PDB file of C-alpha atoms and ligand atoms in Angstrom:
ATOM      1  CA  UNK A   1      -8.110 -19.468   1.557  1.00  0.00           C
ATOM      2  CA  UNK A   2      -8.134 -15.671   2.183  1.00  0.00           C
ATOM      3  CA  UNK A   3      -5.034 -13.768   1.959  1.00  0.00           C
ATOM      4  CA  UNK A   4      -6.319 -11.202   4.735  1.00  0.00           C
ATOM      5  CA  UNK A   5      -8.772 -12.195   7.337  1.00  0.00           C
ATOM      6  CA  UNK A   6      -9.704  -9.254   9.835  1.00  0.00           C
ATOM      7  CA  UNK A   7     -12.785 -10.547  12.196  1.00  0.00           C
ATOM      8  CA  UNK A   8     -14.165  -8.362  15.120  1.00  0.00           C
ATOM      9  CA  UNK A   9     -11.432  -6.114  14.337  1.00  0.00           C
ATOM     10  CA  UNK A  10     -12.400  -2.638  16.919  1.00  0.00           C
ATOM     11  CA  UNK A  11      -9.528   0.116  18.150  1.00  0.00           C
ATOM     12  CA  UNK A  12     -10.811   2.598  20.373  1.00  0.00           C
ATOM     13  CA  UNK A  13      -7.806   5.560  21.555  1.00  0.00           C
ATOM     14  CA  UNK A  14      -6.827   6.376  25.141  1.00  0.00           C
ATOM     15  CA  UNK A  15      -8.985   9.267  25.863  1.00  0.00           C
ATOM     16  CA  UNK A  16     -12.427   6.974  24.235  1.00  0.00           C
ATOM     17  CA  UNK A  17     -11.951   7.968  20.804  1.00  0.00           C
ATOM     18  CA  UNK A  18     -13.401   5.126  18.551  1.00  0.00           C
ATOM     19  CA  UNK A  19     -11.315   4.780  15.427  1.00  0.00           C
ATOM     20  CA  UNK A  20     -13.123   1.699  14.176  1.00  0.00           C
ATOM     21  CA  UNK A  21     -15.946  -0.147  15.731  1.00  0.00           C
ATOM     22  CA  UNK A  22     -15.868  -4.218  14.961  1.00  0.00           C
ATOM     23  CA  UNK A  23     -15.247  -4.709  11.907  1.00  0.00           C
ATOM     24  CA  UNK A  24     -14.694  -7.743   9.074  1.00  0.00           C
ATOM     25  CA  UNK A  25     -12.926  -8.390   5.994  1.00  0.00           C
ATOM     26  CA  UNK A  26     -11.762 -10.767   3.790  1.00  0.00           C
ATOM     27  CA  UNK A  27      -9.023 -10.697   1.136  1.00  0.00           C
ATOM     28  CA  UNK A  28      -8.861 -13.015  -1.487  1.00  0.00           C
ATOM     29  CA  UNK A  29      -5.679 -13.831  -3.659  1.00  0.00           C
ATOM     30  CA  UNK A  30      -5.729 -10.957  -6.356  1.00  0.00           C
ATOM     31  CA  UNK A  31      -7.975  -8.649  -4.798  1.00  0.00           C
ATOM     32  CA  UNK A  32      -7.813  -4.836  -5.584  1.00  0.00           C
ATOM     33  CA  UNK A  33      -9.268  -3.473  -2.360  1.00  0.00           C
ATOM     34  CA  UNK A  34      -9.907  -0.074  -1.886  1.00  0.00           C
ATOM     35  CA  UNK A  35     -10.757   1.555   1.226  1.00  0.00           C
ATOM     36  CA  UNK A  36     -12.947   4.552   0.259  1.00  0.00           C
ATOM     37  CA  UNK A  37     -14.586   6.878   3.411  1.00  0.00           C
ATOM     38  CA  UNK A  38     -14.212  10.448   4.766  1.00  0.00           C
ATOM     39  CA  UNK A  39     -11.201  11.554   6.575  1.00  0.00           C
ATOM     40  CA  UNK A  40     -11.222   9.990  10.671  1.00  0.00           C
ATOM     41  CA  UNK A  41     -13.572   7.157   9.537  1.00  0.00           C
ATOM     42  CA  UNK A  42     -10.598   4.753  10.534  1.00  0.00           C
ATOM     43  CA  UNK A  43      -9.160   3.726   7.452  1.00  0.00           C
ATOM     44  CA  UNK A  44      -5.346   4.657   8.599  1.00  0.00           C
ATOM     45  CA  UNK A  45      -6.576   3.441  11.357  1.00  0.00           C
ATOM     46  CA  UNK A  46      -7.588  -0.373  10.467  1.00  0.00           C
ATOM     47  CA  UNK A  47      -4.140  -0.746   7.428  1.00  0.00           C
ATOM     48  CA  UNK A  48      -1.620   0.228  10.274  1.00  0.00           C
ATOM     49  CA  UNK A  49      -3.050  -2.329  12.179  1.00  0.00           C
ATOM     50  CA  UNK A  50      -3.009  -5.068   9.507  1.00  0.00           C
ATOM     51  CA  UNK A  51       0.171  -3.198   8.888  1.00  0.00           C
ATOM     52  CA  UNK A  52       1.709  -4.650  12.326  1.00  0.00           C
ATOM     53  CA  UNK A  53       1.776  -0.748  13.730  1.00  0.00           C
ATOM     54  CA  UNK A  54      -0.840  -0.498  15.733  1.00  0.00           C
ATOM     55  CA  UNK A  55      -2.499  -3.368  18.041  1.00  0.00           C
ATOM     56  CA  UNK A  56      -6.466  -3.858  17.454  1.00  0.00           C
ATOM     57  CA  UNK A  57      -8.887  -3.189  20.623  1.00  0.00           C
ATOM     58  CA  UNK A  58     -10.528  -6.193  20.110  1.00  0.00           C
ATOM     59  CA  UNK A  59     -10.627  -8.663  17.110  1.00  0.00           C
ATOM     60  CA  UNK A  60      -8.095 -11.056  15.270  1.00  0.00           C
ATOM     61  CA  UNK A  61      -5.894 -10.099  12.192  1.00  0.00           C
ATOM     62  CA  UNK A  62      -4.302 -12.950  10.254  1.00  0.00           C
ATOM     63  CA  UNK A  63      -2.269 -13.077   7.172  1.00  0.00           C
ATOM     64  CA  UNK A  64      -2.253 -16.341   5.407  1.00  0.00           C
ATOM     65  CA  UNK A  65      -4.323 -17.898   8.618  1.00  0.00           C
ATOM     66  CA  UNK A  66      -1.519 -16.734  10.872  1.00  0.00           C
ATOM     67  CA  UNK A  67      -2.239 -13.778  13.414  1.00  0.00           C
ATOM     68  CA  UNK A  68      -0.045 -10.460  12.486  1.00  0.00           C
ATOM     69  CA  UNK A  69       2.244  -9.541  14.938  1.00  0.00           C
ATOM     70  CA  UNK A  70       4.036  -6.305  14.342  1.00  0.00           C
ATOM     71  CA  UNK A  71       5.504  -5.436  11.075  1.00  0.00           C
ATOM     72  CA  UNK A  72       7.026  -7.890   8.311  1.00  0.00           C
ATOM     73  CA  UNK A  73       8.584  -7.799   4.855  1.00  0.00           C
ATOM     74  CA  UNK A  74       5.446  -9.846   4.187  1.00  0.00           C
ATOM     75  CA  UNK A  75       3.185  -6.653   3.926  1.00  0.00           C
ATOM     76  CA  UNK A  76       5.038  -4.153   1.718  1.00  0.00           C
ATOM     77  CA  UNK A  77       3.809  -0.490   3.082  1.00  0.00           C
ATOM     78  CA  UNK A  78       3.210   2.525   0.677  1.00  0.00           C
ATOM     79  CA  UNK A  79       2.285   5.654   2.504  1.00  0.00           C
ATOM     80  CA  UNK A  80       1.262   9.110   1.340  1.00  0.00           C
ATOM     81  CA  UNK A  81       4.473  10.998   2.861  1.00  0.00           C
ATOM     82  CA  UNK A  82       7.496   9.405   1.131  1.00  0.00           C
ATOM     83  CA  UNK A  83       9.228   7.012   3.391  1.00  0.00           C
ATOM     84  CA  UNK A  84      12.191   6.734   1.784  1.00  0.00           C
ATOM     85  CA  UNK A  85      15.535   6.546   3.491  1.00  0.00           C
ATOM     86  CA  UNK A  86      16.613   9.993   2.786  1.00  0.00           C
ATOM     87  CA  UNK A  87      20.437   9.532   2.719  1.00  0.00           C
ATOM     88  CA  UNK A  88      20.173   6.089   0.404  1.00  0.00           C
ATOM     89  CA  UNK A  89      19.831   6.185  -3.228  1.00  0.00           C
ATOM     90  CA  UNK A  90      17.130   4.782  -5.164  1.00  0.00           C
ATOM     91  CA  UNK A  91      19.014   1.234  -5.605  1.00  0.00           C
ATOM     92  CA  UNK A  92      19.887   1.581  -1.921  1.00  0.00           C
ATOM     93  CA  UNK A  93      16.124   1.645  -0.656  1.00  0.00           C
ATOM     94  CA  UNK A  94      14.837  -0.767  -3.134  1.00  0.00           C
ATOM     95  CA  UNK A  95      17.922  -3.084  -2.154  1.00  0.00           C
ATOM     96  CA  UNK A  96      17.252  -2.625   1.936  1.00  0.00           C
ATOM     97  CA  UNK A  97      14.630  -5.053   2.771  1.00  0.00           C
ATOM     98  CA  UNK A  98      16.618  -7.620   0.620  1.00  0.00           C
ATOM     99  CA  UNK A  99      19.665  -7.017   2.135  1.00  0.00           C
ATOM    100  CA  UNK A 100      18.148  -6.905   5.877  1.00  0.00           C
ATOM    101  CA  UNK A 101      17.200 -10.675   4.941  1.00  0.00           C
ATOM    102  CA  UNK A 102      20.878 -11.049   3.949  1.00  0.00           C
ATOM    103  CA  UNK A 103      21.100 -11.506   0.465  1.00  0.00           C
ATOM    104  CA  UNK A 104      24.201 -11.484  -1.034  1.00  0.00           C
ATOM    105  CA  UNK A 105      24.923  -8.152  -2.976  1.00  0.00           C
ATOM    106  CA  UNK A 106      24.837  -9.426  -6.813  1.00  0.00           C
ATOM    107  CA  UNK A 107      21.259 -11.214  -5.638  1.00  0.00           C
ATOM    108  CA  UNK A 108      19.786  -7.879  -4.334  1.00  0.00           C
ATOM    109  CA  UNK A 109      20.872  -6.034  -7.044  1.00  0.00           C
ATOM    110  CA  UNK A 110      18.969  -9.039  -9.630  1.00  0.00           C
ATOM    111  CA  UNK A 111      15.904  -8.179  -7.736  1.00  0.00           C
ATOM    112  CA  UNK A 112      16.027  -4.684  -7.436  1.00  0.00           C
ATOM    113  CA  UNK A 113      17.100  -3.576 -11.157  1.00  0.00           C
ATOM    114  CA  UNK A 114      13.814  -5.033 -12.723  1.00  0.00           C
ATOM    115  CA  UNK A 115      11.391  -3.123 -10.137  1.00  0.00           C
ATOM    116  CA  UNK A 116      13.838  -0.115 -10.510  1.00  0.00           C
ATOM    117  CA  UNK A 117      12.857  -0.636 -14.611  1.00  0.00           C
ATOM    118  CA  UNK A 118       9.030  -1.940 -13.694  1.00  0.00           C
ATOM    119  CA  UNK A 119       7.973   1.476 -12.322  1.00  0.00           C
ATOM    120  CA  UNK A 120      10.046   3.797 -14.879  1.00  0.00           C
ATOM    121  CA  UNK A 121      13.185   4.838 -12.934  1.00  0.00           C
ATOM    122  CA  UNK A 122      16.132   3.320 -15.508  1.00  0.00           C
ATOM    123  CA  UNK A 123      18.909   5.481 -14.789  1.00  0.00           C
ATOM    124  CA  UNK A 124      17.795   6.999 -11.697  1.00  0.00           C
ATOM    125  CA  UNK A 125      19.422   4.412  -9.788  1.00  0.00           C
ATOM    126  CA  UNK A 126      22.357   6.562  -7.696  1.00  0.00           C
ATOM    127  CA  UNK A 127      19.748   9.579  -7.375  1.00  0.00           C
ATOM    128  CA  UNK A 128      19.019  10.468  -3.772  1.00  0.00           C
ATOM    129  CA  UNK A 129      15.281  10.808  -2.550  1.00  0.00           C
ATOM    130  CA  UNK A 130      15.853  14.911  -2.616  1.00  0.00           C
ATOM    131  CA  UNK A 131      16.849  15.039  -6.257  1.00  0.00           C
ATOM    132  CA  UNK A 132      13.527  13.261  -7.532  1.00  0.00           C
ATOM    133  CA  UNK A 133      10.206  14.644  -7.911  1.00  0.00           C
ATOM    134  CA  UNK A 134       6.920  13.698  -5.771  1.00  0.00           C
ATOM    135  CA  UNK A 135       5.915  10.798  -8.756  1.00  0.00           C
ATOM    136  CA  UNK A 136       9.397   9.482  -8.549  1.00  0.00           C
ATOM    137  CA  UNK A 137       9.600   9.402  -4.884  1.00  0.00           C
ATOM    138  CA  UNK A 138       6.681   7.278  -4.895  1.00  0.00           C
ATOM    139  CA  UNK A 139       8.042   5.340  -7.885  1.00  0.00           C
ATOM    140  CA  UNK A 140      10.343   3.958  -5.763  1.00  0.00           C
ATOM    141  CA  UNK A 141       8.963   2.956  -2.695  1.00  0.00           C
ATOM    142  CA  UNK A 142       6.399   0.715  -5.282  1.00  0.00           C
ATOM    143  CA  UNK A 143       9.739  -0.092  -6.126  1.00  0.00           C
ATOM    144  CA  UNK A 144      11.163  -0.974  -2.760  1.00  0.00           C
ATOM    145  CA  UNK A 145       7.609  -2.672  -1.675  1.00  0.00           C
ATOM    146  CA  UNK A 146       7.489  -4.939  -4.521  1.00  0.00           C
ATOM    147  CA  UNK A 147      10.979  -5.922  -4.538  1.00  0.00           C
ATOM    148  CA  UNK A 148      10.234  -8.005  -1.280  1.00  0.00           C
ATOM    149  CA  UNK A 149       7.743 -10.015  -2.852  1.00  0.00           C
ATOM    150  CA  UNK A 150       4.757  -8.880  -0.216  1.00  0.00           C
ATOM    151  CA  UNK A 151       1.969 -11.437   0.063  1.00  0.00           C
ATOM    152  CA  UNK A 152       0.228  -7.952   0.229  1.00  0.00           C
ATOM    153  CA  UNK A 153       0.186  -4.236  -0.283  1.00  0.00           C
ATOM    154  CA  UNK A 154      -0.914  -1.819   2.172  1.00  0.00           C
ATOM    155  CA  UNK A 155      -1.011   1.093   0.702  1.00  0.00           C
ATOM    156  CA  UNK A 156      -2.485   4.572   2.332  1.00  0.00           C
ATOM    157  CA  UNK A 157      -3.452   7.512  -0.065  1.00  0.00           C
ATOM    158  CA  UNK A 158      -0.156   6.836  -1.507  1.00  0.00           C
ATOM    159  CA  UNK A 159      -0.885   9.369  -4.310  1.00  0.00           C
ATOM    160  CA  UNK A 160      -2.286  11.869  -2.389  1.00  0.00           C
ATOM    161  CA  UNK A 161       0.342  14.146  -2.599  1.00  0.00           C
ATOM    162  CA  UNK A 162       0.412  13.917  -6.541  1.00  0.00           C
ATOM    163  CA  UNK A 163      -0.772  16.542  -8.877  1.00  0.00           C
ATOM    164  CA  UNK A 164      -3.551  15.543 -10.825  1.00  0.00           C
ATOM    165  CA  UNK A 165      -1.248  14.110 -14.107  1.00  0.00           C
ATOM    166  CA  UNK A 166       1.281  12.538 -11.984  1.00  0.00           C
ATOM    167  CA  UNK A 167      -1.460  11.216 -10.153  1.00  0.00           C
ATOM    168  CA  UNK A 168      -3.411   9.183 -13.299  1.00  0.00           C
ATOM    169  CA  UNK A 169      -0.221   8.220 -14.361  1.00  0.00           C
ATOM    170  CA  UNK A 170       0.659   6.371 -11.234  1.00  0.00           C
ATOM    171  CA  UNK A 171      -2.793   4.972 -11.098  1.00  0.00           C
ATOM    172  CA  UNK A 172      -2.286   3.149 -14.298  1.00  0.00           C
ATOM    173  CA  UNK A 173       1.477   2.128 -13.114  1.00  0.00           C
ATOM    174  CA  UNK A 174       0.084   0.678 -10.496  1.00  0.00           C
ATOM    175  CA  UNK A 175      -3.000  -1.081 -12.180  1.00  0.00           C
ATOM    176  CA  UNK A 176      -0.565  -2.044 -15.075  1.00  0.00           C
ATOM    177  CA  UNK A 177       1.400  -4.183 -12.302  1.00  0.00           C
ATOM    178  CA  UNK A 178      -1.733  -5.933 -10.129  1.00  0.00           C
ATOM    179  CA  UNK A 179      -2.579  -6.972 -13.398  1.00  0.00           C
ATOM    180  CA  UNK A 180       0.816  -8.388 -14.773  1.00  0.00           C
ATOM    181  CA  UNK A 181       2.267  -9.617 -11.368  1.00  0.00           C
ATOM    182  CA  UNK A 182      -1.018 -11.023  -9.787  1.00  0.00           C
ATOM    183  CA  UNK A 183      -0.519  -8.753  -6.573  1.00  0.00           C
ATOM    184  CA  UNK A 184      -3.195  -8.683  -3.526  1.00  0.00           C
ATOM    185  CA  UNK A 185      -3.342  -4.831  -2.709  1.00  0.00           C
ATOM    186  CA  UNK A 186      -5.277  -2.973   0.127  1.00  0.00           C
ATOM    187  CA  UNK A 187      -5.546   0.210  -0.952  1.00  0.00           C
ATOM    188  CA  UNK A 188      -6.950   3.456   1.399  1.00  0.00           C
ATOM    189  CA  UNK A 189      -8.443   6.857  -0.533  1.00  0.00           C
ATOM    190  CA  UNK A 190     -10.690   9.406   0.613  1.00  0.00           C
ATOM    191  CA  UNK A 191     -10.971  10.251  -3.374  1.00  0.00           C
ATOM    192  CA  UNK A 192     -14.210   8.596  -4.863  1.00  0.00           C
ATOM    193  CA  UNK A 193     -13.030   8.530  -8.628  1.00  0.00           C
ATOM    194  CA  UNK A 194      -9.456   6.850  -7.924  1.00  0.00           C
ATOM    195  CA  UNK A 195     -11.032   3.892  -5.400  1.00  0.00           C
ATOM    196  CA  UNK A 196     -13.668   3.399  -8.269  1.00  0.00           C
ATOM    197  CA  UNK A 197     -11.118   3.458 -11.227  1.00  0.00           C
ATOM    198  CA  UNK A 198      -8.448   1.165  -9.289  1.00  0.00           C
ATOM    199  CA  UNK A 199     -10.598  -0.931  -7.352  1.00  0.00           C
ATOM    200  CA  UNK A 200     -11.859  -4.750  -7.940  1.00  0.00           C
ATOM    201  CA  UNK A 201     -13.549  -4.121  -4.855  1.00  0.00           C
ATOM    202  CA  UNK A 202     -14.444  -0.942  -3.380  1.00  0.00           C
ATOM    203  CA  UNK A 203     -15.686  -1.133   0.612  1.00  0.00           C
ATOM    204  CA  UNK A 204     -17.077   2.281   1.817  1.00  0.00           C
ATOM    205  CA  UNK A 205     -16.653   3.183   5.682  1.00  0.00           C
ATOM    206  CA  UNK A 206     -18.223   6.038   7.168  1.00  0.00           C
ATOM    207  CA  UNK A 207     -17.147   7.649  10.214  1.00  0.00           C
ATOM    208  CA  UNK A 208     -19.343   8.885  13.508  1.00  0.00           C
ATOM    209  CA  UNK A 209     -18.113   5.950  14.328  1.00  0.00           C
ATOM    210  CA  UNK A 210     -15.111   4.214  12.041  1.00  0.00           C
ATOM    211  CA  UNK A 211     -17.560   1.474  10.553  1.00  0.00           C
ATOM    212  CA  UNK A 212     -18.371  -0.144   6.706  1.00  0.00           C
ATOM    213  CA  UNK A 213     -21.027   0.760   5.339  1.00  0.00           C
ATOM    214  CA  UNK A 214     -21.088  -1.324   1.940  1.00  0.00           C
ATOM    215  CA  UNK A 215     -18.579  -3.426  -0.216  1.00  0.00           C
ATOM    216  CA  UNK A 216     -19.137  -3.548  -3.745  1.00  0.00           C
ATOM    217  CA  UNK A 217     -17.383  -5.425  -6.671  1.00  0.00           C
ATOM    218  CA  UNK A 218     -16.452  -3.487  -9.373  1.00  0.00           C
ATOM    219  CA  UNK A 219     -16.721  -4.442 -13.200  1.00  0.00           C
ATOM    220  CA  UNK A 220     -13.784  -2.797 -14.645  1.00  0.00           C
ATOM    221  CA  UNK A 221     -12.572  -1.753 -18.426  1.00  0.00           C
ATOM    222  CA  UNK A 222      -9.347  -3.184 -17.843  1.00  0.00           C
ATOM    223  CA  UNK A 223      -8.219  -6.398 -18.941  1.00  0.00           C
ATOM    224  CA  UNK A 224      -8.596  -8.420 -16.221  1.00  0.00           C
ATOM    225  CA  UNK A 225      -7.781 -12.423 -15.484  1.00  0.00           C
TER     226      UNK A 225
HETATM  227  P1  LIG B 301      -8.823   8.182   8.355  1.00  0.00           P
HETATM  228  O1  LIG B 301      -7.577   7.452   7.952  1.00  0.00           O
HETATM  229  O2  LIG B 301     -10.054   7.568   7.773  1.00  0.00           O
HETATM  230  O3  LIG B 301      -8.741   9.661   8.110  1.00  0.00           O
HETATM  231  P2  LIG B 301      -7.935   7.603  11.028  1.00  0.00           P
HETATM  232  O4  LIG B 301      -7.815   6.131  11.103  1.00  0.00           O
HETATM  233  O5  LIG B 301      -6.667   8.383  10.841  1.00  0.00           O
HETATM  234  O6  LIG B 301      -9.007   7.991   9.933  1.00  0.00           O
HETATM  235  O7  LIG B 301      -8.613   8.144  12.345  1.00  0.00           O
HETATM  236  C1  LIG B 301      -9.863   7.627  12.826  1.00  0.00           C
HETATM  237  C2  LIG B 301     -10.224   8.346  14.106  1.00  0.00           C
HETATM  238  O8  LIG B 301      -9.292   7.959  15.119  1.00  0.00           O
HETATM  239  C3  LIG B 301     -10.137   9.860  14.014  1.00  0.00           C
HETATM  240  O9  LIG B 301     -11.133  10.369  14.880  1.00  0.00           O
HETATM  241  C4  LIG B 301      -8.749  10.154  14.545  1.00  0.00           C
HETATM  242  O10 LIG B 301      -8.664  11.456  15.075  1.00  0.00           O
HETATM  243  C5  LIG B 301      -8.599   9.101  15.620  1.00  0.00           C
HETATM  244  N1  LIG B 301      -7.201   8.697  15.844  1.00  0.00           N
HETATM  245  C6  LIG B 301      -6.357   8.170  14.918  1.00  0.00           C
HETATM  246  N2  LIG B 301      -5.172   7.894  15.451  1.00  0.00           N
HETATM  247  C7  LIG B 301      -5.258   8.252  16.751  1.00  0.00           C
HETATM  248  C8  LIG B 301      -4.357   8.216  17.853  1.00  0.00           C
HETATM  249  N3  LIG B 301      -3.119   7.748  17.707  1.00  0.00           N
HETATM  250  N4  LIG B 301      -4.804   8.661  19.056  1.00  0.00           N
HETATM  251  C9  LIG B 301      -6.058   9.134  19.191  1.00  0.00           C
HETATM  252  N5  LIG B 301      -6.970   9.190  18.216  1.00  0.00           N
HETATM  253  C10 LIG B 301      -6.567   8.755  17.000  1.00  0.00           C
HETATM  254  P1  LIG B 302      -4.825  10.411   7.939  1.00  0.00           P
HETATM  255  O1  LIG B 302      -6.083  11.237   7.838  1.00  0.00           O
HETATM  256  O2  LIG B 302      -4.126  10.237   6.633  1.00  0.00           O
HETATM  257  O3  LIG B 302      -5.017   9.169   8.733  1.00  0.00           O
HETATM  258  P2  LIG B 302      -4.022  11.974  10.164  1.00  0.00           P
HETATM  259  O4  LIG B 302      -3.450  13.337   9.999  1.00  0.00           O
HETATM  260  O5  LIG B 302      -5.411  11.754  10.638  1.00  0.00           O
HETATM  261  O6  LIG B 302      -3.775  11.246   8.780  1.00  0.00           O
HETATM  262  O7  LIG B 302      -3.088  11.138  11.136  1.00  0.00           O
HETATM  263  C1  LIG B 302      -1.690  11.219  11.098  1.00  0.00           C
HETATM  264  C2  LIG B 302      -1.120  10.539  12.336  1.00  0.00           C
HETATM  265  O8  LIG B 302      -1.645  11.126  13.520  1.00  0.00           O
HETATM  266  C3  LIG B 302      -1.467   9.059  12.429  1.00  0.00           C
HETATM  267  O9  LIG B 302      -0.368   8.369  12.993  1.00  0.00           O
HETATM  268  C4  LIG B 302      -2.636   9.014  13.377  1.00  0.00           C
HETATM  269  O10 LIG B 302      -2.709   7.775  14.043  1.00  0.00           O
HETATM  270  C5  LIG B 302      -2.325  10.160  14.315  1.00  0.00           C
HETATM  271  N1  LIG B 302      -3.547  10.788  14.835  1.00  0.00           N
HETATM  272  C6  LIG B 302      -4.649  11.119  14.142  1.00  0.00           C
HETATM  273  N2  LIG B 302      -5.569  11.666  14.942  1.00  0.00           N
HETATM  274  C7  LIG B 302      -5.022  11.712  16.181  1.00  0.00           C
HETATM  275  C8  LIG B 302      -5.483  12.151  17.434  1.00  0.00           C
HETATM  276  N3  LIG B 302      -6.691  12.668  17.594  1.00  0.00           N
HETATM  277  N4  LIG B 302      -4.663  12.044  18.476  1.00  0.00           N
HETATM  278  C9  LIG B 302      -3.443  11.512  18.324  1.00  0.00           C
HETATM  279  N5  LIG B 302      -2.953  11.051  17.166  1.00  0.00           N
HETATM  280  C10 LIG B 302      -3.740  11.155  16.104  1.00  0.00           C
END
């Protein structure tokens, strides 16, 4: 079945504002989704609420046929401003979902090492948050979101903040690992090339109301299955 399964799915704001009128979609195993519309067309709006962070007007949300209820390790978050835990280091946030489910040390530490070497950060392990740049920032909360095995990634203009070559390069990080680890991944832009290029599926909202418009499979030049 569907990883994802939003149905009827409509959040209107105190105050009348419509974020998203009702609204379906369906997320298959493997799916590169990305969310591509103009900026208050509702796509913050509809992945905090798969997210667990916001409640839906109307509609159901489940995740693996059960409805979402507030936020879980089983939707690893990547957002635009870096959420890292500012006075951990590197290992520390990669290691904190993992040790919130109470894994013993030398266990959190076999997970986390391998992400912390997956997205290119070998011997940044004891660096705080301030010491790294944007790209690495970012780095490692792909890091941390990975490292608790997700069922999905949410992820909202999580390069936004990039310059342009930091940008491509974590485009093809993150392409490089869909395609290795088999990874379902929601992913919002408001940038037309990058939901094309990363995409397996691009679905296009518009806003005037929050609503999509069109969903379209991509053929891609990467390797694929
Ligand atoms: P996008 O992510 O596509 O830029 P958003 O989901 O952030 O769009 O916002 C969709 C619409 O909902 C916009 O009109 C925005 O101003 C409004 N909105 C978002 N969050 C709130 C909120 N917490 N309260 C009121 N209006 C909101
Ligand atoms: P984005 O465009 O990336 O969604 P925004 O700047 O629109 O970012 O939103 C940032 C935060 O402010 C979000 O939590 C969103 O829900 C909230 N927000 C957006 N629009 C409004 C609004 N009109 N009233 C209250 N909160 C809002």
């Amino acid at each position: 079945g569907d990883v994802l399964s939003i149905r009827g799915v409509a959040r209107t704001f105190a105050g009348g504002t419509v974020a998203l009128q009702a609204t379906d979609l369906a997320v298959a195993e493997n799916d590169f989704i990305t969310i591509l519309g103009p900026s208050g067309c509702g796509k913050s709006t509809l992945l905090r609420m798969v997210a667990g962070l916001d409640t839906p007007t109307s509609g159901a949300i489940e995740l693996d046929g059960r409805p979402v209820a507030g936020p879980g390790a089983d939707r690893g978050m990547v957002f635009q401003s870096y959420t890292l835990f500012p006075w951990l280091t590197v290992l520390q946030n990669v290691c904190f979902g993992l040790r919130e489910k109470g894994l013993p040390l030398q266990q959190q530490l076999d997970i986390a090492h391998p992400f912390i070497a997956r997205v290119g950060l070998k011997g940044f392990e004891h660096h705080y948050p301030k010491q790294l740049s944007g790209g690495m920032q970012q780095r490692t909360a792909l890091a941390r979101a990975l490292a608790n095995d997700p069922r999905i990634l949410l992820m909202d203009e999580p390069f936004g903040a990039l310059d342009h070559q930091t940008r491509e390069l974590m485009q093809e990080l993150l392409l490089g690992i869909w395609e290795a680890e088999r990874k379902t991944v929601l992913f919002v832009t408001h940038d037309i090339d990058e939901a094309i290029f990363m995409g397996s599926r691009v679905v296009v909202m518009s806003a005037r109301p929050g609503r999509i418009k069109c969903d379209i499979p991509v053929p891609l030049p990467h390797p694929r299955h």
